[in-house]
Short mmCIF file of C-alpha atoms and ligand atoms in Angstrom, two decimals:
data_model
loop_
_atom_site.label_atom_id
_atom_site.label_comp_id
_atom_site.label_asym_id
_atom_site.label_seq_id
_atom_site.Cartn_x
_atom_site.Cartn_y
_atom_site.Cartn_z
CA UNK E 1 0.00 0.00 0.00
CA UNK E 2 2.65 2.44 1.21
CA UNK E 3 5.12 1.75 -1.90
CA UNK E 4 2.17 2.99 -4.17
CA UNK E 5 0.61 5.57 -2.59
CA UNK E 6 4.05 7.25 -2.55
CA UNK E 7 4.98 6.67 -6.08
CA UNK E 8 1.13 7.79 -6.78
CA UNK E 9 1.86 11.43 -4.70
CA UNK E 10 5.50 11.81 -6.94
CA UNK E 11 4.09 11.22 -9.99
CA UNK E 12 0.91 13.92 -9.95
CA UNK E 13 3.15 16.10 -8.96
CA UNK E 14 6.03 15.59 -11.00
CA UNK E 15 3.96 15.74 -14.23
CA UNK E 16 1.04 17.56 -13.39
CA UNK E 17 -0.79 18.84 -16.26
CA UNK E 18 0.18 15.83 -18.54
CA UNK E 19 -0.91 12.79 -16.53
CA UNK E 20 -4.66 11.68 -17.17
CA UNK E 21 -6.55 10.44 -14.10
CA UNK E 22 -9.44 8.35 -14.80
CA UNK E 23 -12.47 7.82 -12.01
CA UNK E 24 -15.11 5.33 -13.02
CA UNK E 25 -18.08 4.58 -10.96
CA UNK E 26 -20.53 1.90 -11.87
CA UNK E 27 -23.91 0.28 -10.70
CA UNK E 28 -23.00 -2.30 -7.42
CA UNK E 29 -23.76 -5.74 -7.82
CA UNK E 30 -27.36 -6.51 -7.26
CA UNK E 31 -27.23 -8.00 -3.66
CA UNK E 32 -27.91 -4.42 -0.88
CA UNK E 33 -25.18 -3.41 1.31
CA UNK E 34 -25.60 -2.65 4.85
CA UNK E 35 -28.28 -0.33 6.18
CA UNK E 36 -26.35 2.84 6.89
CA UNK E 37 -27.76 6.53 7.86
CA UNK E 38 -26.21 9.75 7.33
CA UNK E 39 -27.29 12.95 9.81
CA UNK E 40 -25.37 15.89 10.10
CA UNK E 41 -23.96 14.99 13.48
CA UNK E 42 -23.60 10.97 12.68
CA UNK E 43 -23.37 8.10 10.35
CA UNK E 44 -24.92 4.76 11.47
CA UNK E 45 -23.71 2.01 9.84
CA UNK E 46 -25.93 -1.28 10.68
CA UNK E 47 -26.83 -0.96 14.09
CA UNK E 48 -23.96 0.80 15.04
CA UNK E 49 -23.60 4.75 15.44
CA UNK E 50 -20.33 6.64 15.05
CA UNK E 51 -20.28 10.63 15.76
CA UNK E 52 -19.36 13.03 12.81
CA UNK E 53 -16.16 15.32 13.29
CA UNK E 54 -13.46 16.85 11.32
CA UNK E 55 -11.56 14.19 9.91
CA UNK E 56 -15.01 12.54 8.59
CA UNK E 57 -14.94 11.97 5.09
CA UNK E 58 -17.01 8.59 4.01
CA UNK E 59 -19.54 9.52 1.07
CA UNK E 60 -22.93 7.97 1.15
CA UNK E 61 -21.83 6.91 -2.67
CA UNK E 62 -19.04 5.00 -0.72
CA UNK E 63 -20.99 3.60 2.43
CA UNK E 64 -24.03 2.25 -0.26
CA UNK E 65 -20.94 -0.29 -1.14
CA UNK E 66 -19.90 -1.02 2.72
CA UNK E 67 -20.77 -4.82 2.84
CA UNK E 68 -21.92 -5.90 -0.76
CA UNK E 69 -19.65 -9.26 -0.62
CA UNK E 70 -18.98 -9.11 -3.92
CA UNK E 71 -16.54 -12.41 -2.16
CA UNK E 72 -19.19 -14.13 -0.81
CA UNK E 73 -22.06 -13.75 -3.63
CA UNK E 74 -21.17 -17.70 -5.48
CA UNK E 75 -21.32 -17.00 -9.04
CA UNK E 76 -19.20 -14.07 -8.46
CA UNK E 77 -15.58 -14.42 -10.05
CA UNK E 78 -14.47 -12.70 -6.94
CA UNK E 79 -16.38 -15.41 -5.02
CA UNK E 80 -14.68 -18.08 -7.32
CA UNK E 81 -11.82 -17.03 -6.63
CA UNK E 82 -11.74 -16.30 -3.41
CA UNK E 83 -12.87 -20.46 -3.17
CA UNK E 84 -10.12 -21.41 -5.70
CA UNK E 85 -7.33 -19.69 -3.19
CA UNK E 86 -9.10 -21.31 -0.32
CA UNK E 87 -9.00 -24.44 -2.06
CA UNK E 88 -5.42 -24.37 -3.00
CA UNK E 89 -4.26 -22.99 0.72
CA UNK E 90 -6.68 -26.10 2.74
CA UNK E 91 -5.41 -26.35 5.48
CA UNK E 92 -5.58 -22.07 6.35
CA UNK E 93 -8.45 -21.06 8.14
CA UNK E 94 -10.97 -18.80 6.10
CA UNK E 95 -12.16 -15.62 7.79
CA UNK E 96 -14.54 -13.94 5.27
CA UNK E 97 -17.20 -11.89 7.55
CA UNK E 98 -14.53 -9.18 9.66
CA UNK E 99 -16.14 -6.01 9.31
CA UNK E 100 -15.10 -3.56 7.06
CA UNK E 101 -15.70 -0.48 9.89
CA UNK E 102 -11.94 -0.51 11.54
CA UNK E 103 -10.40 1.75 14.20
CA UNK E 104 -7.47 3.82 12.69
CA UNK E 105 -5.19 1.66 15.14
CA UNK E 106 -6.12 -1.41 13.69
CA UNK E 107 -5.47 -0.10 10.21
CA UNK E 108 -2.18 1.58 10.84
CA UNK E 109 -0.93 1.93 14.37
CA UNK E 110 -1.23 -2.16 15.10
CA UNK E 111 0.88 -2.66 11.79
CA UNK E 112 3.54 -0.12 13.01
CA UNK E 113 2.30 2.55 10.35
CA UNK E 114 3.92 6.00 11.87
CA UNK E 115 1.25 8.54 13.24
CA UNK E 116 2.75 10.81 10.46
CA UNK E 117 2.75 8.56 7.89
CA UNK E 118 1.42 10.13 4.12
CA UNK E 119 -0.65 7.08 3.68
CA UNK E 120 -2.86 8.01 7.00
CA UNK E 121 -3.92 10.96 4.37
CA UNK E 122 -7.39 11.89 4.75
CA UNK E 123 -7.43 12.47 0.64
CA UNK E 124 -6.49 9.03 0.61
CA UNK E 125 -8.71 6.93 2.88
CA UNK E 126 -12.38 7.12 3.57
CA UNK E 127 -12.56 8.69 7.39
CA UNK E 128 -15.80 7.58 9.06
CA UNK E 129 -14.03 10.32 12.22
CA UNK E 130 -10.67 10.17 13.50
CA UNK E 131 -10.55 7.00 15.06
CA UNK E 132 -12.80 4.98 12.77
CA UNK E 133 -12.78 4.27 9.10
CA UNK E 134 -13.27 2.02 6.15
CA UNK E 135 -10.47 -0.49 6.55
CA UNK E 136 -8.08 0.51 3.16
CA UNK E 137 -5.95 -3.17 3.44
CA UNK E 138 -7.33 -6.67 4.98
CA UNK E 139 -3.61 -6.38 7.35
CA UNK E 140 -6.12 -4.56 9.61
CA UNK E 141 -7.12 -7.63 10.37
CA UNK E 142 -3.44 -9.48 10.87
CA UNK E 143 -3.51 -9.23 14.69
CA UNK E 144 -7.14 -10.47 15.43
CA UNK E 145 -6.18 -13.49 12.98
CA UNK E 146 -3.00 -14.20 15.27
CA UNK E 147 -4.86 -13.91 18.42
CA UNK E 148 -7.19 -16.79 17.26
CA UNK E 149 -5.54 -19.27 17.80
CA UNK E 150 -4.80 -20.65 13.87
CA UNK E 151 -1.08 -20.79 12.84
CA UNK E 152 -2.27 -20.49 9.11
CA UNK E 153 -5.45 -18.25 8.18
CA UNK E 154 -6.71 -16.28 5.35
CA UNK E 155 -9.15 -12.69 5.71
CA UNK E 156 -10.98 -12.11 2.68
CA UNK E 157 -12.97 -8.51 2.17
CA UNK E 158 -13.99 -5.62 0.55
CA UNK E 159 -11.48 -2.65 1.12
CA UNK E 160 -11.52 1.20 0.75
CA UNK E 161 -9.45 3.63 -0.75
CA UNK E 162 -9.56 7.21 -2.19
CA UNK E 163 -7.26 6.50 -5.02
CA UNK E 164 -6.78 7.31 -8.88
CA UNK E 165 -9.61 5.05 -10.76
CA UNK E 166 -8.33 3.37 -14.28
CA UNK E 167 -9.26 0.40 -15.76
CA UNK E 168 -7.07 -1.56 -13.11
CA UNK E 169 -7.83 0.91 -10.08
CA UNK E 170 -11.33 1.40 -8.40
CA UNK E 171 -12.28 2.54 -4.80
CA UNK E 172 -13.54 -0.43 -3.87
CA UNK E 173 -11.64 -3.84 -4.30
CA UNK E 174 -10.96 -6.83 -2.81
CA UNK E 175 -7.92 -8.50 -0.79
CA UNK E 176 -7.41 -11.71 0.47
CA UNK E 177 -4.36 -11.76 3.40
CA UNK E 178 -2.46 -15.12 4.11
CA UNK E 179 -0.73 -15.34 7.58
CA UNK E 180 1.19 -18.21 8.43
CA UNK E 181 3.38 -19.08 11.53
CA UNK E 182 6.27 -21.26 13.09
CA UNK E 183 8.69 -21.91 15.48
CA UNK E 184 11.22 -19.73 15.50
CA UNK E 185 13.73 -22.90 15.78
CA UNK E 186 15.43 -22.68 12.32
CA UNK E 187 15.53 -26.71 12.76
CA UNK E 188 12.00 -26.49 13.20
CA UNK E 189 10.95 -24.21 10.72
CA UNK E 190 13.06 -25.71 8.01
CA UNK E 191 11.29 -29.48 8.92
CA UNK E 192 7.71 -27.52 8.69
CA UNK E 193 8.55 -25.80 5.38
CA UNK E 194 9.77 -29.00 3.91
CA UNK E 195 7.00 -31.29 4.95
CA UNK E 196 4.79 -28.86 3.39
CA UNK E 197 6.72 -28.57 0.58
CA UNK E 198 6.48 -32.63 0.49
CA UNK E 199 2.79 -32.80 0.82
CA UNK E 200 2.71 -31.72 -2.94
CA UNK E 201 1.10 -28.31 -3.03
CA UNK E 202 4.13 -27.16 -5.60
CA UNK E 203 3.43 -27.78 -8.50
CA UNK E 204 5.98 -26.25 -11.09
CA UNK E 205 3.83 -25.31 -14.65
CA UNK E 206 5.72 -24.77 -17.49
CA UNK E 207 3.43 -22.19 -19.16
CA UNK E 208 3.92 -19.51 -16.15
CA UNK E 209 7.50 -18.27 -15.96
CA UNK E 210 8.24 -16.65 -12.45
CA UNK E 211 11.17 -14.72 -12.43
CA UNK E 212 12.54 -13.84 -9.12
CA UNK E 213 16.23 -11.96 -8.93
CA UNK E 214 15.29 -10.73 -5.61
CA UNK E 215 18.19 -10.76 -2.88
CA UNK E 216 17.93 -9.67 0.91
CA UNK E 217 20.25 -6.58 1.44
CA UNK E 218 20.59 -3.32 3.36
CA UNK E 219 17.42 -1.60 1.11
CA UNK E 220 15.10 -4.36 1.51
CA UNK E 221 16.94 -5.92 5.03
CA UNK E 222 16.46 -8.92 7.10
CA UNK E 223 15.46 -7.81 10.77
CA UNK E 224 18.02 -7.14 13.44
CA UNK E 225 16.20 -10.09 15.53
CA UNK E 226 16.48 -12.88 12.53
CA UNK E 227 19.44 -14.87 11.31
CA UNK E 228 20.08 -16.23 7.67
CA UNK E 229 19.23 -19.29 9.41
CA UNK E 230 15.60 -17.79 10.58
CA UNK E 231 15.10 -16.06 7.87
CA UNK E 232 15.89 -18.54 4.92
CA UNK E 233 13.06 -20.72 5.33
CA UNK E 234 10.69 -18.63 6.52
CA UNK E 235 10.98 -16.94 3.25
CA UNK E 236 11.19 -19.97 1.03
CA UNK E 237 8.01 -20.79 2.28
CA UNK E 238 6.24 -17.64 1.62
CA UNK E 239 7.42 -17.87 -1.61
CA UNK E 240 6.87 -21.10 -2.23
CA UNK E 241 3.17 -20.37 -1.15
CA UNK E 242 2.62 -18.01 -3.67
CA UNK E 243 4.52 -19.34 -6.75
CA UNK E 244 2.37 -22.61 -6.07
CA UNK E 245 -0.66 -20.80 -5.93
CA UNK E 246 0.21 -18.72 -9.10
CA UNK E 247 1.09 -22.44 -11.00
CA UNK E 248 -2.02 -23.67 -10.27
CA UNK E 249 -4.69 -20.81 -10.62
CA UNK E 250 -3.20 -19.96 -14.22
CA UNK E 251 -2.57 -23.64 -15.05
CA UNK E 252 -4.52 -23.50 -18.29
CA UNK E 253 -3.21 -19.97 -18.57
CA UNK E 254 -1.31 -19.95 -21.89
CA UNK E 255 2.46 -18.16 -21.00
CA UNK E 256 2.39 -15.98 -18.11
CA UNK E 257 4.77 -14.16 -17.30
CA UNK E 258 5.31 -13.49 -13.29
CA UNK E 259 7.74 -11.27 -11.42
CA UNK E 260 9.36 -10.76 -7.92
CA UNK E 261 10.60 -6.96 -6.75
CA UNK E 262 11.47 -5.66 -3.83
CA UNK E 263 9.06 -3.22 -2.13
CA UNK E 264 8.61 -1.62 1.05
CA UNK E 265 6.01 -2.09 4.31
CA UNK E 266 6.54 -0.93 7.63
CA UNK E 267 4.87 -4.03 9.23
CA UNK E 268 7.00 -6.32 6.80
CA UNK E 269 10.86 -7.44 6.51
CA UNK E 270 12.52 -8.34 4.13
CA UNK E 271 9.12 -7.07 1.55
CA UNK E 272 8.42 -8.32 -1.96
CA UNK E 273 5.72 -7.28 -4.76
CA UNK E 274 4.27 -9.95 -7.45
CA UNK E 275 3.58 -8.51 -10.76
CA UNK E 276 2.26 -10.28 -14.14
CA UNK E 277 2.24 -9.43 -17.32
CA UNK E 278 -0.87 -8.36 -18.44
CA UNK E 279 -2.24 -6.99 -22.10
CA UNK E 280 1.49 -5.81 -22.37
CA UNK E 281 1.74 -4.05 -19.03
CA UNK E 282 2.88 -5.13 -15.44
CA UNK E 283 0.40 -5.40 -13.17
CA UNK E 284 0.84 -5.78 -9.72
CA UNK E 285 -1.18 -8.75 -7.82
CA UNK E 286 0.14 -8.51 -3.77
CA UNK E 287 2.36 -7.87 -1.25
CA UNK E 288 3.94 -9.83 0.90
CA UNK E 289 6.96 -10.39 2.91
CA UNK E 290 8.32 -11.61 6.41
CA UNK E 291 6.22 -10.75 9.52
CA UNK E 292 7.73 -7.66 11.46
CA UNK E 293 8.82 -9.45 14.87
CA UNK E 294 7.15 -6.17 17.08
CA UNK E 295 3.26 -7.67 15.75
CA UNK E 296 4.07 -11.01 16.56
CA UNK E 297 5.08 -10.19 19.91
CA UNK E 298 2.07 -7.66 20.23
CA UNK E 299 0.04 -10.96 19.60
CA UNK E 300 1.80 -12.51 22.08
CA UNK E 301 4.03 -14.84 19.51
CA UNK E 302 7.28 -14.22 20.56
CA UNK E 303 8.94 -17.71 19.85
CA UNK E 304 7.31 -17.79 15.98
CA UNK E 305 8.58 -16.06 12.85
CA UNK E 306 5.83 -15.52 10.42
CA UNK E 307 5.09 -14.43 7.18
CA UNK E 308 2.46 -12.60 5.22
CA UNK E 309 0.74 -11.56 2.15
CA UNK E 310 -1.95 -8.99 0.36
CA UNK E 311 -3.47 -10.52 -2.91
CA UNK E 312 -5.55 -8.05 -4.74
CA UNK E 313 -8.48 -10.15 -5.90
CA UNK E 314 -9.83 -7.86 -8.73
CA UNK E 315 -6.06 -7.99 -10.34
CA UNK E 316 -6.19 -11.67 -10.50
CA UNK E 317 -9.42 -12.03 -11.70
CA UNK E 318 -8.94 -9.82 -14.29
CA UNK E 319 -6.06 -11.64 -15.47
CA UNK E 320 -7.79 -15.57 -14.91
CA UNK E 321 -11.08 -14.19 -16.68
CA UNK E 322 -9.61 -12.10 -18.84
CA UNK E 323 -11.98 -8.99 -17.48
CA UNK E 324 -10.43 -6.03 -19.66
CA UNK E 325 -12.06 -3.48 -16.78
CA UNK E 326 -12.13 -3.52 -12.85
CA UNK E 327 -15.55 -1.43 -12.86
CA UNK E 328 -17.22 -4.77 -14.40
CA UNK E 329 -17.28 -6.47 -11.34
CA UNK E 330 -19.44 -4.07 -10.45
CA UNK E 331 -21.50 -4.37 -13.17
CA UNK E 332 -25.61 -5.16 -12.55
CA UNK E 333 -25.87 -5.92 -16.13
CA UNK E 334 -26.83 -9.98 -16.35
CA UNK E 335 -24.58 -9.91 -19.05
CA UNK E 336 -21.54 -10.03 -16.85
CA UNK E 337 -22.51 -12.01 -13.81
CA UNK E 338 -24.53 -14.86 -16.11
CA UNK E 339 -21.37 -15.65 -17.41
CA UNK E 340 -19.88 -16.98 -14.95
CA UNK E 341 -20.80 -20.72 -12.79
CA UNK E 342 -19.43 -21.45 -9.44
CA UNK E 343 -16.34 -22.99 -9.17
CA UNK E 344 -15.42 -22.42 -12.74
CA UNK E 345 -13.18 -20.40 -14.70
CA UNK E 346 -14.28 -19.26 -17.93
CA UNK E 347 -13.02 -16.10 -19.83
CA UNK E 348 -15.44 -13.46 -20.01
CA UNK E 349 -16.97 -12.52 -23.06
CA UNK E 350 -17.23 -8.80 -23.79
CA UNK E 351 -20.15 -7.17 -24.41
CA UNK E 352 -20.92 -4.35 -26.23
CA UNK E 353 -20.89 -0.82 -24.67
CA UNK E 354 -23.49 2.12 -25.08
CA UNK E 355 -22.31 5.25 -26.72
CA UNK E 356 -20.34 7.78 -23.92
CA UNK E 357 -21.22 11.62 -23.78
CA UNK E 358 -17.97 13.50 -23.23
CA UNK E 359 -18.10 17.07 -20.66
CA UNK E 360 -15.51 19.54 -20.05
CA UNK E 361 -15.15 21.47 -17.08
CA UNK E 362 -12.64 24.38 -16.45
CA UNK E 363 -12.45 26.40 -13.32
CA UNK E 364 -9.92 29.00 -12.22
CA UNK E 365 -8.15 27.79 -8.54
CA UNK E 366 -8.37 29.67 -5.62
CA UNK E 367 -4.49 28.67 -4.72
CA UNK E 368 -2.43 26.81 -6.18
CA UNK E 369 -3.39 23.16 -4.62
CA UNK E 370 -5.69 20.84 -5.72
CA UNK E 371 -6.51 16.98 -4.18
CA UNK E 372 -7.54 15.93 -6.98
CA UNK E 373 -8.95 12.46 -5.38
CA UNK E 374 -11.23 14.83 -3.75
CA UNK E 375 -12.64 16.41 -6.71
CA UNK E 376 -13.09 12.99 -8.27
CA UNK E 377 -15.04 12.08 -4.99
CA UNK E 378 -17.17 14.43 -5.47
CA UNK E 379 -17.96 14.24 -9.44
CA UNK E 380 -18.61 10.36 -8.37
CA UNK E 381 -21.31 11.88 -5.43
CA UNK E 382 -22.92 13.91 -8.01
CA UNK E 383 -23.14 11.98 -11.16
CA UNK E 384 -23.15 8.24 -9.67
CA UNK E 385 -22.40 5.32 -12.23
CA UNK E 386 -23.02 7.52 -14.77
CA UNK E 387 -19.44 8.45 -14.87
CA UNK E 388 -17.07 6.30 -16.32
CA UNK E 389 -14.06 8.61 -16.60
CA UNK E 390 -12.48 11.80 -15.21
CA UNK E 391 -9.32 13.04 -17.12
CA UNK E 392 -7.22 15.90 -16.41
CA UNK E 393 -6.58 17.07 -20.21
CA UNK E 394 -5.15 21.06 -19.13
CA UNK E 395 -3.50 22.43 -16.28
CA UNK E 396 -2.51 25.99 -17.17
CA UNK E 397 -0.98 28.75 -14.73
CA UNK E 398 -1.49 32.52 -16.35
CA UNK E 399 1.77 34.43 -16.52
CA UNK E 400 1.11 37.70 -14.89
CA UNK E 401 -1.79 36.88 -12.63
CA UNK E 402 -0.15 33.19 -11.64
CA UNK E 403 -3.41 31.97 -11.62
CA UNK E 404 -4.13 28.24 -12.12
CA UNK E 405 -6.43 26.61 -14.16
CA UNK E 406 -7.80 23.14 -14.77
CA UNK E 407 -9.60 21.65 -17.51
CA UNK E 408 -11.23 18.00 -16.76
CA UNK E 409 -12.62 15.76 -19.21
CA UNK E 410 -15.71 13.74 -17.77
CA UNK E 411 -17.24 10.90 -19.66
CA UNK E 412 -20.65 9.72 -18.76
CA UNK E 413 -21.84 6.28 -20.11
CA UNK E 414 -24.63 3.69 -18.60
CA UNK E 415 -24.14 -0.13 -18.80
CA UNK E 416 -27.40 -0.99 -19.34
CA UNK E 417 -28.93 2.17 -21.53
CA UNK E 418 -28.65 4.78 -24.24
CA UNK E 419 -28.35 8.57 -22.03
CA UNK E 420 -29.23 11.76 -23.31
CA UNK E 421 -27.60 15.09 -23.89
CA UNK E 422 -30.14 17.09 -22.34
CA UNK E 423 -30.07 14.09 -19.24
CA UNK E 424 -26.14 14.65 -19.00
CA UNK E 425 -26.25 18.25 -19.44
CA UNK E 426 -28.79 18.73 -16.62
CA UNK E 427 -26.35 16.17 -14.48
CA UNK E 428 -22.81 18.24 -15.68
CA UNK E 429 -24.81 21.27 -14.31
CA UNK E 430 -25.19 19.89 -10.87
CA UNK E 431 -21.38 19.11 -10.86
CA UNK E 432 -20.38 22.03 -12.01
CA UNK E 433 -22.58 23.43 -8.80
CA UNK E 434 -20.50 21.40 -6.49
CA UNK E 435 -17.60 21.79 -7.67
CA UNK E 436 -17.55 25.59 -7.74
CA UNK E 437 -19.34 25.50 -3.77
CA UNK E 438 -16.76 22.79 -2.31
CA UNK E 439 -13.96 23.96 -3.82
CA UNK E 440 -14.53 27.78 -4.03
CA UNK E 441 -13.11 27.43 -7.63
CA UNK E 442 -14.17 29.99 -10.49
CA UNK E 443 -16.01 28.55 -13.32
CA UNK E 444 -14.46 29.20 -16.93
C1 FA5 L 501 -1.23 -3.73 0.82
O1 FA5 L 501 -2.40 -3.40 0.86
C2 FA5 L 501 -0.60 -4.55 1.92
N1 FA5 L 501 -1.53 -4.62 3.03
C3 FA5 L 501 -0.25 -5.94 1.37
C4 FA5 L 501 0.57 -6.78 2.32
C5 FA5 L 501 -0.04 -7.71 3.13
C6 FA5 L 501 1.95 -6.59 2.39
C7 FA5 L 501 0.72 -8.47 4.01
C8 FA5 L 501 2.71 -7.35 3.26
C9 FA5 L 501 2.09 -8.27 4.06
P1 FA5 L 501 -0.86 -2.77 -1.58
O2 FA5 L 501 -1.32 -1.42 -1.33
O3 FA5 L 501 0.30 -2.95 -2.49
O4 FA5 L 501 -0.42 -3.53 -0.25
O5 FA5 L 501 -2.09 -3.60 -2.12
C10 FA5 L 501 -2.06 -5.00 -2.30
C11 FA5 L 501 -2.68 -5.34 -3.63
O6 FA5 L 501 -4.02 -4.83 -3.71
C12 FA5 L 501 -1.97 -4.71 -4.83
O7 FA5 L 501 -0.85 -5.48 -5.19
C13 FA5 L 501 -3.07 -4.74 -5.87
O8 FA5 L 501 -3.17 -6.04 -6.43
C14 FA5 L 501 -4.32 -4.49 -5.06
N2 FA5 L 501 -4.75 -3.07 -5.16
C15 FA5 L 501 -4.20 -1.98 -4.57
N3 FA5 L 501 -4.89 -0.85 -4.86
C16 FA5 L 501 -5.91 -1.22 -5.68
C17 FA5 L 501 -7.01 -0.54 -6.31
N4 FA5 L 501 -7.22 0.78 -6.15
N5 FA5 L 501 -7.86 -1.25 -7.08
C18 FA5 L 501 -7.68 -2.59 -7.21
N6 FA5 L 501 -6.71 -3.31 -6.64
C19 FA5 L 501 -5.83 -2.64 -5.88
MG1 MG L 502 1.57 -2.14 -3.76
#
């Protein structure tokens, strides 16, 4: 999470005015998410109440989704999935119904996230107040999964984040963590990892080529408390784990190519990415590495070394389906969901779209910053799953006055019907209302 979200912050700034952001926002699946209630002074989600303050920041667009297990709905190819993983990892126990309402400590302080940290942004997660939110990773579940008592779990969910929307980025996704646990006796560990090893879960496939040049050193260290002899199989097992699982989801997969980096979390050492290859592009799938020894010990594991991983369902599905767009799982259109049949994996068929309608907006700035995660927010409030699209296609500071101006692109398309100019225009007005009262920005 941390590794992107800082790249994410460089990058907009670095090359503001030439990158294109894209926010898409589409109809939920049909099943109803939790009951929730918005009053100026609270928001109750279910049966629970939580007071409004400063730092609140959750959208009713946003809470509507709280809860929709797209993971648990059967014919779902996040549902498959999901069972496919379970399948593969048996002998982990499944937690798939943790709420998704978290306190801020289990979503950062627990995993050792600093109280200063960027990624505690408010532009970037959705605030219910300053102590609760939508959880934005399921590792804000890692601890209560270690207190339980299993040595190897998995915590599927829907998780939240304010982030840029493209056709492999959405607000809304799903993860599935893996936690697993042993004796910290290197003689131990090493019979453990081997014996599961042994019991035949890896299985090599020829058509998906994992290359993995990753090394532990000073950048991406072992911790001060591990030895080589810790550390090595503790880390052939997690990778082991996940190459296994990649030969056997993507069996039937025709060449896929898989990668290993180095990456960065602060409740993680040594910490690795997986990317594949996808229409051309890398795509990262998860995150993983070896268990910080400070969250074992805060869950009372002191004599274990563990190890842990983040898969981005959506991102795998995309690639086992072949789904060309993350805001189809979404979709309500039978089209998509008919598809599929539980337990099965069958590439998706695309169908065809209805024609977009394409808005510009422009607007003068008051000064000189701009979230613009907040302004697609809010163009996502207004419009609904009408928008597909938000693109930055000007950013322009005047000469003399050093006044800066923005020019978005907004494309509004419905899955499931033809839309109107006059409909759109009458919608486009409304955000251009919003936008100019939120943000105190000048219309053009
Ligand atoms: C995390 O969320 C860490 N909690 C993962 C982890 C777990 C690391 C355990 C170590 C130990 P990250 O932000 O990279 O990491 O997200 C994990 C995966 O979620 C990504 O690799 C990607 O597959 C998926 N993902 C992230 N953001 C989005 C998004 N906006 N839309 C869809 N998928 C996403
Ligand atoms: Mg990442």
């Amino acid at each position: 999470m941390l590794v992107n979200r800082i790249t994410t912050l460089v990058s907009s700034q670095a090359v503001r005015g030439t990158t294109l952001r894209c926010i898409g926002a589409r109809a939920a699946y049909s099943t109803n998410g939790q009951d929730f209630k918005v009053t100026d002074t609270e928001i109750q989600i279910g049966d629970k109440n939580y007071k409004k303050d400063a730092w609140t920041n959750v959208s009713p667009t946003t809470l509507s989704r709280v809860n929709r297990k797209l993971h648990l709905h059967p014919q779902h190819p996040i549902s498959i999935i999901r069972q496919l993983i379970e399948s593969h990892f048996h002998d982990f126990k499944p937690f798939n119904e943790f709420s998704p309402v978290v306190t801020t400590k289990q979503n950062f302080d627990d995993l050792l996230i600093a109280k200063d940290h960027v990624t505690r942004n408010r532009s970037d997660n959705y605030y219910i107040n300053e102590s609760t939110m939508l959880r934005a990773h399921t590792s804000a579940h890692q601890l209560q999964g270690m207190r339980s008592g299993a040595n190897k779990f998995l915590i599927s969910g829907d998780v939240f984040r304010r982030d840029e929307i493209d056709a492999s980025h959405y607000p809304v996704f799903h993860q599935m963590e893996g936690v697993v646990f042993f004796d910290a006796d290197p003689v131990k560990t090493a019979e453990q990892v081997n014996a599961d090893i042994a019991s035949g879960r890896l299985k090599e496939a020829e058509n998906v080529k994992v290359v993995d040049d990753t090394i532990v050193k000073p950048e991406n260290p072992m911790q001060a408390c591990h030895t080589p002899e810790t550390l090595e199989p503790i880390a052939a097992h997690l990778k082991y784990s996940i190459n296994s699982m990649l030969w056997k989801l993507f069996a039937d997969e025709q060449d896929l190519e898989v990668r290993w980096i180095d990456a960065y979390f602060p409740f993680t050492s040594p910490s690795w990415e997986v990317e594949i290859k996808y229409k051309g592009e890398w795509l990262e799938v998860l995150g993983c590495g070896v268990v910080q020894q400070e969250l074992m010990n805060q869950a009372g594991l002191h004599d274990k070394i563990g190890h842990a991983f983040g898969l981005g369902l959506e991102r795998l599905a995309m690639v086992l389906f072949g789904i060309p767009d993350i805001r189809l799982f979404w979709s309500q259109d039978e089209r998509f969901i008919q598809q599929f049949t539980p337990g099965k994996i069958q590439k998706f068929q695309p169908f065809s779209k209805y024609p977009p309608c394409i808005k510009d907006m422009s607007f003068w700035l008051p000064t000189k910053s701009w979230e613009e995660n907040d302004f697609c927010e809010l163009v996502r409030d207004v419009a609904g799953d009408l928008v597909e699209n938000v693109e930055l296609i000007d950013d322009f500071t005047h000469p003399k006055s050093q006044k800066r101006s923005l020019c978005y692109r907004i494309l509004y398309r419905s899955m499931d019907r033809n839309v109107t100019n006059e409909e759109i225009n009458t919608i486009q007005d409304r955000v251009r209302g919003a936008v100019e009262k939120q943000f105190a920005v000048e219309l053009r």
